[in-house]
Coordinates of C-alpha atoms in Angstrom, one line a residue:
X1 CA -125.0 -203.9 57.6
X2 CA -127.7 -203.9 55.2
X3 CA -131.1 -205.2 54.5
X4 CA -129.2 -207.9 53.0
X5 CA -132.3 -209.8 51.5
X6 CA -132.6 -213.7 49.4
X7 CA -135.8 -214.3 46.9
X8 CA -136.5 -217.0 45.5
X9 CA -139.9 -216.9 43.3
X10 CA -140.3 -213.2 43.6
X11 CA -140.4 -213.5 47.2
X12 CA -137.6 -213.0 50.3
X13 CA -136.5 -216.2 52.0
X14 CA -135.1 -216.6 55.7
X15 CA -132.0 -218.0 54.9
X16 CA -131.1 -214.7 52.5
X17 CA -131.5 -212.7 55.6
X18 CA -129.2 -211.1 58.6
X19 CA -130.4 -213.7 62.3
X20 CA -130.0 -214.5 65.6
X21 CA -130.7 -217.5 67.2
X22 CA -131.7 -217.5 70.8
X23 CA -130.7 -221.5 71.6
X24 CA -127.0 -220.5 70.4
X25 CA -127.2 -217.7 72.6
X26 CA -128.4 -219.5 75.4
X27 CA -126.1 -222.6 75.0
X28 CA -122.7 -219.5 74.6
X29 CA -124.5 -218.5 78.2
X30 CA -125.4 -215.5 76.2
X31 CA -128.7 -214.7 78.7
X32 CA -126.9 -214.7 82.0
X33 CA -128.4 -210.4 84.2
X34 CA -126.0 -208.1 82.4
X35 CA -124.2 -210.3 79.7
X36 CA -122.6 -208.6 76.8
X37 CA -121.9 -210.1 73.6
X38 CA -121.4 -209.8 70.2
X39 CA -122.6 -211.1 66.9
X40 CA -121.2 -211.1 63.6
X41 CA -122.0 -213.3 60.3
X42 CA -118.9 -214.1 57.9
X43 CA -118.5 -215.1 54.4
X44 CA -116.1 -216.8 52.7
X45 CA -114.3 -216.5 56.3
X46 CA -114.7 -212.2 56.5
X47 CA -116.6 -210.9 58.8
X48 CA -119.6 -208.6 56.9
X49 CA -122.2 -207.6 59.3
X50 CA -121.9 -207.7 63.2
X51 CA -123.7 -205.9 66.1
X52 CA -123.8 -205.3 70.1
X53 CA -126.7 -206.7 72.0
X54 CA -126.3 -206.7 75.9
X55 CA -129.0 -209.6 78.3
X56 CA -130.9 -207.8 81.3
X57 CA -133.6 -209.8 83.7
X58 CA -136.4 -210.5 80.9
X59 CA -134.1 -208.9 77.5
X60 CA -131.9 -208.5 74.8
X61 CA -131.1 -205.2 73.8
X62 CA -129.7 -205.3 70.3
X63 CA -127.3 -201.9 68.9
X64 CA -126.3 -201.8 65.6
X65 CA -126.5 -199.4 62.3
X66 CA -128.5 -200.7 59.4
X67 CA -128.6 -198.5 55.9
X68 CA -131.8 -199.1 53.4
X69 CA -130.6 -198.9 49.9
X70 CA -130.8 -195.0 48.9
X71 CA -130.6 -194.2 52.5
X72 CA -128.5 -192.9 55.9
X73 CA -126.8 -195.3 57.8
X74 CA -129.2 -194.9 61.5
X75 CA -127.9 -195.6 64.5
X76 CA -131.1 -198.6 66.2
X77 CA -131.0 -199.5 69.6
X78 CA -134.4 -201.6 70.8
X79 CA -134.6 -204.3 73.7
X80 CA -136.3 -208.1 72.4
X81 CA -137.9 -209.8 75.8
X82 CA -137.6 -213.4 76.2
X83 CA -139.7 -216.0 77.6
X84 CA -138.7 -218.4 79.9
X85 CA -140.5 -222.6 78.7
X86 CA -139.9 -226.2 80.5
X87 CA -138.6 -228.4 78.9
X88 CA -140.2 -231.9 79.1
X89 CA -136.3 -233.5 80.7
X90 CA -135.5 -230.4 83.4
X91 CA -134.1 -227.1 82.3
X92 CA -135.5 -224.1 80.8
X93 CA -135.6 -223.0 76.8
X94 CA -135.6 -219.4 75.9
X95 CA -138.0 -217.6 73.4
X96 CA -137.7 -214.1 71.3
X97 CA -140.9 -212.2 71.2
X98 CA -141.0 -211.2 68.2
X99 CA -140.6 -207.2 69.1
X100 CA -142.3 -205.9 65.7
X101 CA -145.7 -203.4 66.6
X102 CA -148.5 -205.9 67.0
X103 CA -146.5 -209.2 66.6
X104 CA -144.8 -210.3 70.2
X105 CA -144.9 -214.0 68.3
X106 CA -142.9 -216.4 70.3
X107 CA -139.6 -217.4 67.7
X108 CA -136.7 -218.9 67.8
X109 CA -135.2 -217.1 65.2
X110 CA -135.1 -213.6 64.4
X111 CA -134.5 -212.1 60.9
X112 CA -133.3 -208.6 59.6
X113 CA -135.5 -207.1 57.0
X114 CA -136.7 -204.1 55.2
X115 CA -137.9 -202.0 58.3
X116 CA -133.7 -202.1 59.6
X117 CA -135.2 -204.0 62.9
X118 CA -134.9 -208.0 64.0
X119 CA -138.3 -209.2 63.3
X120 CA -139.9 -212.5 62.6
X121 CA -140.3 -214.4 59.3
X122 CA -143.9 -214.5 59.9
X123 CA -143.9 -210.6 59.9
X124 CA -141.4 -210.5 57.3
X125 CA -143.6 -213.0 55.2
X126 CA -140.6 -214.8 54.7
X127 CA -139.8 -218.2 53.7
X128 CA -138.4 -220.8 53.6
X129 CA -135.7 -221.5 51.0
X130 CA -136.4 -225.3 50.9
X131 CA -140.1 -225.3 50.3
X132 CA -139.2 -223.2 47.3
X133 CA -137.2 -225.9 46.0
X134 CA -137.4 -228.9 43.2
X135 CA -137.6 -232.1 43.6
X136 CA -134.3 -232.7 42.3
X137 CA -132.6 -229.4 43.5
X138 CA -134.0 -231.2 47.0
X139 CA -132.9 -234.4 46.2
X140 CA -128.9 -232.8 45.5
X141 CA -129.4 -231.1 49.3
X142 CA -129.7 -234.9 50.7
X143 CA -127.0 -235.8 49.1
X144 CA -124.5 -233.8 49.6
X145 CA -125.6 -233.6 53.7
X146 CA -124.1 -237.2 53.3
X147 CA -121.4 -236.7 51.6
X148 CA -120.6 -234.3 54.8
X149 CA -121.2 -236.6 57.4
X150 CA -119.2 -239.7 54.9
X151 CA -116.1 -236.7 54.5
X152 CA -116.6 -236.4 51.2
X153 CA -116.1 -233.5 49.3
X154 CA -119.2 -232.0 49.0
X155 CA -120.4 -231.8 45.2
X156 CA -122.3 -234.9 44.0
X157 CA -120.2 -234.3 40.2
X158 CA -117.1 -235.3 43.0
X159 CA -116.4 -238.6 43.3
X160 CA -117.0 -240.6 46.0
X161 CA -114.7 -241.7 48.9
X162 CA -114.1 -244.8 51.3
X163 CA -115.7 -245.7 54.4
X164 CA -115.3 -243.2 57.9
X165 CA -113.2 -244.4 60.1
X166 CA -115.1 -246.3 63.2
X167 CA -118.0 -246.4 60.7
X168 CA -120.5 -249.4 61.2
X169 CA -120.6 -251.2 57.9
X170 CA -123.8 -251.6 57.7
X171 CA -124.5 -247.6 58.6
X172 CA -121.8 -246.8 55.4
X173 CA -123.8 -249.1 53.0
X174 CA -127.0 -247.6 54.4
X175 CA -126.1 -243.6 53.9
X176 CA -124.3 -245.0 50.1
X177 CA -127.5 -245.8 49.1
X178 CA -129.6 -243.3 50.0
X179 CA -126.8 -240.8 48.4
X180 CA -126.7 -242.9 45.5
X181 CA -130.4 -242.8 45.5
X182 CA -130.7 -240.1 46.1
X183 CA -127.9 -238.4 43.2
X184 CA -129.8 -240.7 40.4
X185 CA -133.3 -238.2 41.6
X186 CA -131.4 -235.1 41.1
X187 CA -129.7 -235.7 37.2
X188 CA -133.3 -237.1 35.9
X189 CA -134.5 -233.7 36.6
X190 CA -131.4 -231.9 35.4
X191 CA -131.4 -233.8 32.4
X192 CA -135.2 -233.3 32.0
X193 CA -135.2 -229.7 32.4
X194 CA -132.4 -229.8 30.1
X195 CA -134.4 -231.3 27.8
X196 CA -137.3 -229.1 28.1
X197 CA -135.1 -226.3 27.9
X198 CA -133.3 -227.8 24.2
X199 CA -137.6 -228.3 22.8
X200 CA -138.0 -224.5 23.8
X201 CA -135.3 -223.3 22.1
X202 CA -135.9 -225.6 19.1
X203 CA -139.1 -224.3 19.1
X204 CA -138.1 -220.8 19.1
X205 CA -135.7 -221.2 16.4
X206 CA -138.9 -223.0 14.2
X207 CA -140.0 -219.7 14.3
X208 CA -138.0 -217.3 14.4
X209 CA -136.6 -218.8 10.7
X210 CA -139.3 -220.8 9.6
X211 CA -138.3 -223.0 6.8
X212 CA -138.8 -221.9 2.8

């Protein structure tokens, strides 16, 4: 697999990296002693990367091949220690301890970055994509989340659908009102950006083609 990183504002984001989630592994029962499992990433229904892993005691050992830009493929095989904490309502929760040198942070997610190992977002200085969202982009994302919950087609430009079977009318009316409010914010933001772009283009035209 490649290092596959996404960028926003010149800084890599978590959404652009391959990641492994210890919570999913625990729910799948993959952290039991001597368990062996695979982790796959897909795009458009096709597998684009995968790793093999095996659990044992207080650690999970990751095995995969990594290739940085312009470099050769390297076989990677190293352990990631686990730590367990008690949950308030009973049971235990698993955590990764970041394997990067000098770190050891307790985290739920590890990301593959340029160093070729899975480490925490602090080590790779990754930003969350939502931290870089504009207000209208955030409103669009929230509107799409509501559309997904209602079973409507994704995309605020698409028509609204009906009430899902089994949903109370009061819930449906609240969600549609929130959806419409988010759509309004998103469209207003896009209109403002387009207006600003037009003003900039007009200014450039005036500079390039002065009257007279």
